[in-house]
Every structure is written in structure tokens, then in C-alpha cells.
Short mmCIF file of C-alpha atoms and ligand atoms in Angstrom, two decimals:
data_model
loop_
_atom_site.label_atom_id
_atom_site.label_comp_id
_atom_site.label_asym_id
_atom_site.label_seq_id
_atom_site.Cartn_x
_atom_site.Cartn_y
_atom_site.Cartn_z
CA UNK A 25 21.70 100.41 71.25
CA UNK A 26 25.00 99.75 69.50
CA UNK A 27 26.69 99.32 72.90
CA UNK A 28 24.02 96.84 74.00
CA UNK A 29 24.54 94.78 70.84
CA UNK A 30 28.31 94.91 71.36
CA UNK A 31 27.93 93.76 74.99
CA UNK A 32 25.68 90.88 73.91
CA UNK A 33 28.11 89.93 71.14
CA UNK A 34 31.08 89.99 73.54
CA UNK A 35 29.14 87.86 76.02
CA UNK A 36 28.33 85.19 73.44
CA UNK A 37 31.85 85.23 72.00
CA UNK A 38 33.39 84.99 75.46
CA UNK A 39 31.12 82.05 76.37
CA UNK A 40 31.95 80.21 73.16
CA UNK A 41 35.64 80.88 73.59
CA UNK A 42 35.78 79.64 77.16
CA UNK A 43 33.79 76.51 76.46
CA UNK A 44 35.69 75.27 73.47
CA UNK A 45 37.88 72.78 75.37
CA UNK A 46 35.70 72.35 78.44
CA UNK A 47 35.15 68.88 79.83
CA UNK A 48 32.29 68.35 82.29
CA UNK A 49 31.24 64.91 83.52
CA UNK A 50 31.68 62.28 80.84
CA UNK A 51 33.21 64.22 78.04
CA UNK A 52 33.69 67.41 76.11
CA UNK A 53 30.74 69.75 76.12
CA UNK A 54 29.48 71.72 73.18
CA UNK A 55 29.90 75.47 73.39
CA UNK A 56 26.27 76.03 74.27
CA UNK A 57 26.41 73.99 77.47
CA UNK A 58 28.86 76.42 78.92
CA UNK A 59 26.86 79.43 77.86
CA UNK A 60 24.36 78.70 80.62
CA UNK A 61 27.10 78.49 83.26
CA UNK A 62 28.18 82.10 82.90
CA UNK A 63 26.61 84.26 85.55
CA UNK A 64 27.48 87.91 85.26
CA UNK A 65 25.88 91.02 86.68
CA UNK A 66 24.65 93.71 84.30
CA UNK A 67 27.70 95.12 82.61
CA UNK A 68 29.08 98.56 82.94
CA UNK A 69 28.81 99.73 79.36
CA UNK A 70 31.99 101.64 78.78
CA UNK A 71 34.86 100.85 76.49
CA UNK A 72 33.65 97.67 74.82
CA UNK A 73 36.48 97.19 72.36
CA UNK A 74 37.65 93.62 72.14
CA UNK A 75 41.12 92.92 73.48
CA UNK A 76 43.80 92.97 70.81
CA UNK A 77 46.80 90.86 71.97
CA UNK A 78 49.09 93.00 69.78
CA UNK A 79 48.56 95.78 72.30
CA UNK A 80 50.90 93.85 74.65
CA UNK A 81 53.88 94.80 72.43
CA UNK A 82 55.24 97.49 74.77
CA UNK A 83 53.46 97.43 78.10
CA UNK A 84 54.30 100.40 80.35
CA UNK A 85 53.70 99.70 84.07
CA UNK A 86 53.88 102.75 86.33
CA UNK A 87 55.48 103.02 89.79
CA UNK A 88 54.66 105.91 92.09
CA UNK A 89 57.99 105.81 93.94
CA UNK A 90 59.91 106.16 90.68
CA UNK A 91 57.68 109.00 89.52
CA UNK A 92 58.21 110.76 92.84
CA UNK A 93 61.99 110.29 92.60
CA UNK A 94 62.04 112.04 89.22
CA UNK A 95 59.39 114.63 90.03
CA UNK A 96 56.91 113.22 87.51
CA UNK A 97 53.16 113.15 88.13
CA UNK A 98 51.42 109.90 87.17
CA UNK A 99 49.64 111.74 84.36
CA UNK A 100 52.87 113.18 82.94
CA UNK A 101 54.58 109.80 83.13
CA UNK A 102 51.71 108.10 81.31
CA UNK A 103 51.56 110.84 78.68
CA UNK A 104 55.32 110.52 78.07
CA UNK A 105 55.17 106.73 77.80
CA UNK A 106 52.40 107.00 75.21
CA UNK A 107 54.31 109.68 73.31
CA UNK A 108 57.26 107.30 73.20
CA UNK A 109 55.15 104.48 71.80
CA UNK A 110 53.79 102.42 74.71
CA UNK A 111 50.96 100.24 73.40
CA UNK A 112 49.22 99.55 76.73
CA UNK A 113 49.54 101.10 80.20
CA UNK A 114 49.03 99.74 83.71
CA UNK A 115 48.75 101.94 86.78
CA UNK A 116 50.62 100.02 89.48
CA UNK A 117 50.42 102.44 92.34
CA UNK A 118 51.28 100.72 95.60
CA UNK A 119 51.54 103.62 97.99
CA UNK A 120 48.92 106.15 97.08
CA UNK A 121 45.67 106.94 98.84
CA UNK A 122 42.52 105.70 97.13
CA UNK A 123 41.03 109.12 96.47
CA UNK A 124 44.22 110.43 94.86
CA UNK A 125 44.57 107.18 92.93
CA UNK A 126 41.07 107.52 91.48
CA UNK A 127 41.67 111.14 90.46
CA UNK A 128 44.92 110.19 88.73
CA UNK A 129 43.29 107.16 87.12
CA UNK A 130 40.50 109.31 85.67
CA UNK A 131 43.02 111.74 84.23
CA UNK A 132 45.07 108.87 82.79
CA UNK A 133 41.91 107.38 81.26
CA UNK A 134 41.36 110.64 79.37
CA UNK A 135 44.95 110.58 78.11
CA UNK A 136 44.83 106.91 77.12
CA UNK A 137 41.41 107.12 75.51
CA UNK A 138 42.41 110.03 73.31
CA UNK A 139 45.45 108.02 72.12
CA UNK A 140 43.59 104.73 71.69
CA UNK A 141 45.87 103.03 74.26
CA UNK A 142 44.21 100.66 76.76
CA UNK A 143 44.63 101.50 80.45
CA UNK A 144 44.59 98.78 83.09
CA UNK A 145 44.66 99.08 86.88
CA UNK A 146 46.86 96.84 88.99
CA UNK A 147 44.91 94.92 91.66
CA UNK A 148 42.23 97.57 92.35
CA UNK A 149 38.95 96.49 90.77
CA UNK A 150 37.16 99.30 92.62
CA UNK A 151 39.36 101.95 91.01
CA UNK A 152 39.01 100.28 87.61
CA UNK A 153 35.21 100.31 87.87
CA UNK A 154 35.10 103.88 89.14
CA UNK A 155 37.23 105.27 86.29
CA UNK A 156 35.85 102.87 83.67
CA UNK A 157 39.34 101.56 82.93
CA UNK A 158 39.86 99.07 80.14
CA UNK A 159 40.79 96.33 82.59
CA UNK A 160 42.61 95.01 85.62
CA UNK A 161 45.84 93.09 86.19
CA UNK A 162 45.87 90.66 89.13
CA UNK A 163 48.50 88.43 90.72
CA UNK A 164 48.29 84.97 92.26
CA UNK A 165 47.45 86.30 95.71
CA UNK A 166 44.83 88.81 94.52
CA UNK A 167 41.14 88.11 93.79
CA UNK A 168 40.95 85.49 91.05
CA UNK A 169 40.36 86.43 87.41
CA UNK A 170 37.05 84.55 87.64
CA UNK A 171 35.83 86.89 90.37
CA UNK A 172 37.22 89.93 88.58
CA UNK A 173 35.40 88.86 85.40
CA UNK A 174 32.11 88.69 87.32
CA UNK A 175 32.67 92.25 88.48
CA UNK A 176 33.95 93.74 85.21
CA UNK A 177 31.95 91.81 82.61
CA UNK A 178 33.15 90.35 79.31
CA UNK A 179 34.19 93.54 77.56
CA UNK A 180 37.09 94.38 79.87
CA UNK A 181 40.66 93.14 79.78
CA UNK A 182 41.93 90.90 82.58
CA UNK A 183 45.60 90.03 82.97
CA UNK A 184 46.98 87.48 85.43
CA UNK A 185 50.56 87.02 86.65
CA UNK A 186 51.67 83.42 86.08
CA UNK A 187 54.92 81.67 86.81
CA UNK A 188 53.93 78.09 85.99
CA UNK A 189 51.99 76.17 83.32
CA UNK A 190 49.41 75.19 85.97
CA UNK A 191 48.77 78.84 86.81
CA UNK A 192 48.49 79.62 83.09
CA UNK A 193 45.87 76.90 82.66
CA UNK A 194 43.90 78.18 85.66
CA UNK A 195 44.01 81.79 84.41
CA UNK A 196 42.60 80.67 81.06
CA UNK A 197 39.82 78.69 82.77
CA UNK A 198 39.05 81.73 84.91
CA UNK A 199 38.46 83.88 81.85
CA UNK A 200 41.66 85.94 81.71
CA UNK A 201 42.70 87.65 78.46
CA UNK A 202 46.47 87.57 78.82
CA UNK A 203 49.24 86.43 81.15
CA UNK A 204 52.12 88.45 82.62
CA UNK A 205 55.05 86.07 83.08
CA UNK A 206 58.17 86.86 85.11
CA UNK A 207 60.50 87.91 86.49
CA UNK A 208 62.35 86.89 83.43
CA UNK A 209 65.46 88.67 84.75
CA UNK A 210 66.28 89.75 88.32
CA UNK A 211 64.52 92.93 89.36
CA UNK A 212 64.58 95.25 92.33
CA UNK A 213 61.17 96.74 91.48
CA UNK A 214 59.23 93.86 93.04
CA UNK A 215 60.57 92.39 96.29
CA UNK A 216 60.92 88.63 96.77
CA UNK A 217 60.06 87.87 93.18
CA UNK A 218 61.72 84.67 91.95
CA UNK A 219 63.55 84.88 88.63
CA UNK A 220 62.21 82.42 86.05
CA UNK A 221 64.75 82.98 83.29
CA UNK A 222 64.09 82.08 79.67
CA UNK A 223 63.30 78.47 80.64
CA UNK A 224 60.47 79.50 82.96
CA UNK A 225 59.11 81.94 80.38
CA UNK A 226 59.23 79.27 77.66
CA UNK A 227 57.42 76.73 79.85
CA UNK A 228 54.56 79.17 80.53
CA UNK A 229 54.33 80.36 76.92
CA UNK A 230 54.26 76.86 75.51
CA UNK A 231 51.55 75.78 77.95
CA UNK A 232 49.42 78.90 77.62
CA UNK A 233 46.33 79.22 75.48
CA UNK A 234 46.44 82.95 76.13
CA UNK A 235 48.82 85.62 74.85
CA UNK A 236 51.73 86.32 77.18
CA UNK A 237 53.74 89.43 78.04
CA UNK A 238 57.17 88.98 79.65
CA UNK A 239 58.06 91.08 82.71
CA UNK A 240 60.92 91.52 85.15
CA UNK A 241 64.27 93.24 84.63
CA UNK A 242 63.55 93.96 80.97
CA UNK A 243 65.36 96.93 79.43
CA UNK A 244 66.91 98.19 76.21
CA UNK A 245 69.86 95.78 76.46
CA UNK A 246 67.87 92.55 76.87
CA UNK A 247 64.38 93.18 75.39
CA UNK A 248 65.57 92.05 71.96
CA UNK A 249 66.77 88.71 73.33
CA UNK A 250 63.37 88.08 74.94
CA UNK A 251 61.49 88.65 71.69
CA UNK A 252 64.10 86.73 69.69
CA UNK A 253 63.03 83.60 71.59
CA UNK A 254 60.32 83.57 68.94
CA UNK A 255 57.68 82.06 71.21
CA UNK A 256 54.43 82.14 69.26
CA UNK A 257 52.19 83.57 71.95
CA UNK A 258 54.77 85.91 73.48
CA UNK A 259 53.37 89.23 72.35
CA UNK A 260 55.64 91.74 74.03
CA UNK A 261 57.40 93.02 77.12
CA UNK A 262 56.13 94.79 80.23
CA UNK A 263 58.53 97.28 81.75
CA UNK A 264 58.63 99.40 84.89
CA UNK A 265 62.05 100.81 85.85
CA UNK A 266 63.61 100.95 82.38
CA UNK A 267 60.88 103.42 81.43
CA UNK A 268 59.87 105.16 84.65
CA UNK A 269 63.04 105.18 86.76
CA UNK A 270 64.51 107.56 84.22
CA UNK A 271 64.58 111.29 83.68
CA UNK A 272 63.04 111.23 80.20
CA UNK A 273 60.29 108.63 80.01
CA UNK A 274 59.39 109.37 76.39
CA UNK A 275 62.98 108.95 75.16
CA UNK A 276 63.41 105.62 76.99
CA UNK A 277 60.08 104.36 75.69
CA UNK A 278 60.87 105.42 72.11
CA UNK A 279 64.24 103.68 72.28
CA UNK A 280 62.73 100.44 73.59
CA UNK A 281 59.95 100.57 71.04
CA UNK A 282 62.42 100.89 68.17
CA UNK A 283 64.42 97.91 69.50
CA UNK A 284 61.26 95.79 69.69
CA UNK A 285 60.18 96.92 66.24
CA UNK A 286 63.51 95.97 64.70
CA UNK A 287 63.31 92.46 66.21
CA UNK A 288 59.76 92.10 64.90
CA UNK A 289 60.87 93.17 61.42
CA UNK A 290 63.55 90.45 61.39
CA UNK A 291 61.14 87.73 62.53
C1 LIG B 309 51.95 92.73 82.96
C2 LIG B 309 52.19 92.39 84.40
N1 LIG B 309 52.66 91.17 84.72
C3 LIG B 309 52.89 90.86 86.00
C4 LIG B 309 52.64 91.77 87.00
C5 LIG B 309 52.82 91.43 88.45
O1 LIG B 309 51.57 91.47 89.10
P1 LIG B 309 51.39 90.91 90.62
O2 LIG B 309 51.85 89.50 90.63
O3 LIG B 309 50.00 91.21 91.03
O4 LIG B 309 52.37 91.76 91.45
P2 LIG B 309 52.24 93.31 91.70
O5 LIG B 309 52.39 94.02 90.41
O6 LIG B 309 50.87 93.57 92.31
O7 LIG B 309 53.35 93.62 92.65
C6 LIG B 309 52.14 93.02 86.63
N2 LIG B 309 51.86 93.96 87.55
N3 LIG B 309 51.92 93.31 85.32
C1 TZP B 310 55.68 93.81 88.79
C2 TZP B 310 56.57 92.71 88.46
N1 TZP B 310 56.12 91.43 88.39
C3 TZP B 310 57.06 90.56 88.09
S1 TZP B 310 58.56 91.29 87.93
C4 TZP B 310 57.90 92.82 88.24
C5 TZP B 310 58.69 94.07 88.30
C6 TZP B 310 59.08 94.56 86.95
O1 TZP B 310 59.75 95.76 87.08
P1 TZP B 310 61.06 96.10 86.26
O2 TZP B 310 60.65 96.26 84.84
O3 TZP B 310 61.52 97.40 86.86
O4 TZP B 310 62.05 94.99 86.48
#
């Protein structure tokens, strides 16, 4: 019963939120007009916590090739990142078979749930639904956030990769919860990914109505400078290789977390 009330509350809040600046026809519409435009299937009642943007503070994004290189299982890598202080985790597993991915995702869900850390799945809505993950992260060439929202319902977290203010605006209209913006610095983790630099990150953050996490080439030497930009909706950094292409994932995560915390304390 409590879950049903929470789902209904999330639905109404989501509708109100997404209609607040909506213009249809001759002018701005009241929140209730938009309420009737939302068409969602019955929701999978699972983790129905609302998204807390502060969870983007230290976003650990896994990589199966790096785990393999260091002899880490996905579960061990996730456990270590959480031990070190990761505040949200994304399974970004590009070369793993679906069945193995789902098994690993279920195990990671248990780990994340018991630590109160949200777990998102990169690209694979099917895996996210099957393991009742907290959400999905999609890019510009994946299914749109609007379609993902229809599949996941209002209680789940949806992140969208954005490199431009126009993409940020579209992600907000589509019902995303946060934006991943980058590469801020050059990276070898993602091929053919243009580097935006601080200027590109600033442009997206200033245009975005959603919280933003910076990604791309971020590590212990430059994470402080990203957060020192002081952009109001820049909530944290998302990191792959500086955490997972390392022997001791928990040590690297702890180190990065303490750097981010010291910048936050000075702000
Ligand atoms: C937090 C975060 N931001 C951006 C990305 C990149 O996602 P995408 O553009 O879909 O590229 P791939 O990760 O699929 O290569 C991300 N994964 N996470
Ligand atoms: C997935 C992704 N999207 C933009 S840059 C990037 C790779 C980030 O990896 P790293 O933290 O190793 O540079």
C-alpha cells in the first residue's frame, strides 16, 4: 500500500515538475494540463526512492575490460568502489553476454542496496528492468530518455549524456533526472569522444535545468579543478579509468572522494 502511494506521489510530482515551463499552443500551460499527457504503463514497484542529485558527487562507472585486466570481478570492483566512498554506480559493460551481465547486475544490486548506493545500468533497459536497478544512463544515439521513462516509470533515475545546451534542453523535456557532460578532458576509455573542455562543460551546466555530472579524463589530479569551477548545478564527477584501471579500486576511490570533499568544504 505504501509503495502504491509512493508511486502515485512520484507520478504526480513528476508531472508537475515537467509541466512547469511547458508551452503548448498559445501560451504557458498550467501544471494540470500536462498531467493528462503522461502515458505510462503500470510501474514496476521496486526501489521508489526519489533521486537525490547529491548522489552524483562521486559517480563510479565500471568497465569490463579494465576489470579483466586487473583480475577483478564486476561485483568485487563495485564493492571496492562503494567501500572507497562512491556515491552512485553505473554498470557500463560493453563486451559481456546478456545472461552474464544480468547475473552480475543482480549481485551488484544486492551490494548497492545494502549500502544505500543507487545502481544504474548503461544503455540496457532490459537488464535494468530485470534486476530492478535504480535507473539507466543513455547516450545521444541510444533510445531517448522519453522512451526509457515510459518503460521504467517515474520512480527510476534516468541520466542522459549531453554535449550541448540543446541536448540538455531536450533531455529535460524528455524527463531525464540528470545529465552526464563530457569528455571534459581527453580520454582513451571512450573512442571518438570529442573533448569539450571547461567551456563546453560550463555551457551545458549554465543551460541545464537538471543536475549535471562531469565525465571524461577525470582523475585525482584534475577533479578538484572541475569542482572549483563552482557551477551551481554541477554536482560531481563520473570516473572510469581513474578508479577501475587500477590495482586497488577502494584506495583510488577513497583518495578521489577526499579530494572532492576538501573542495566542497572550501566552497
Ligand atoms: C555519467 C555518464 N555520463 C556520460 C556517459 C556516456 O554515455 P554514452 O554517451 O551512452 O556513451 P557510452 O557510455 O554508452 O559509451 C556515461 N556512460 N555516464
Ligand atoms: C563514458 C564516457 N563518456 C564520455 S567520456 C567517457 C569515458 C570516461 O572514462 P574515463 O573516466 O576513463 O576518462
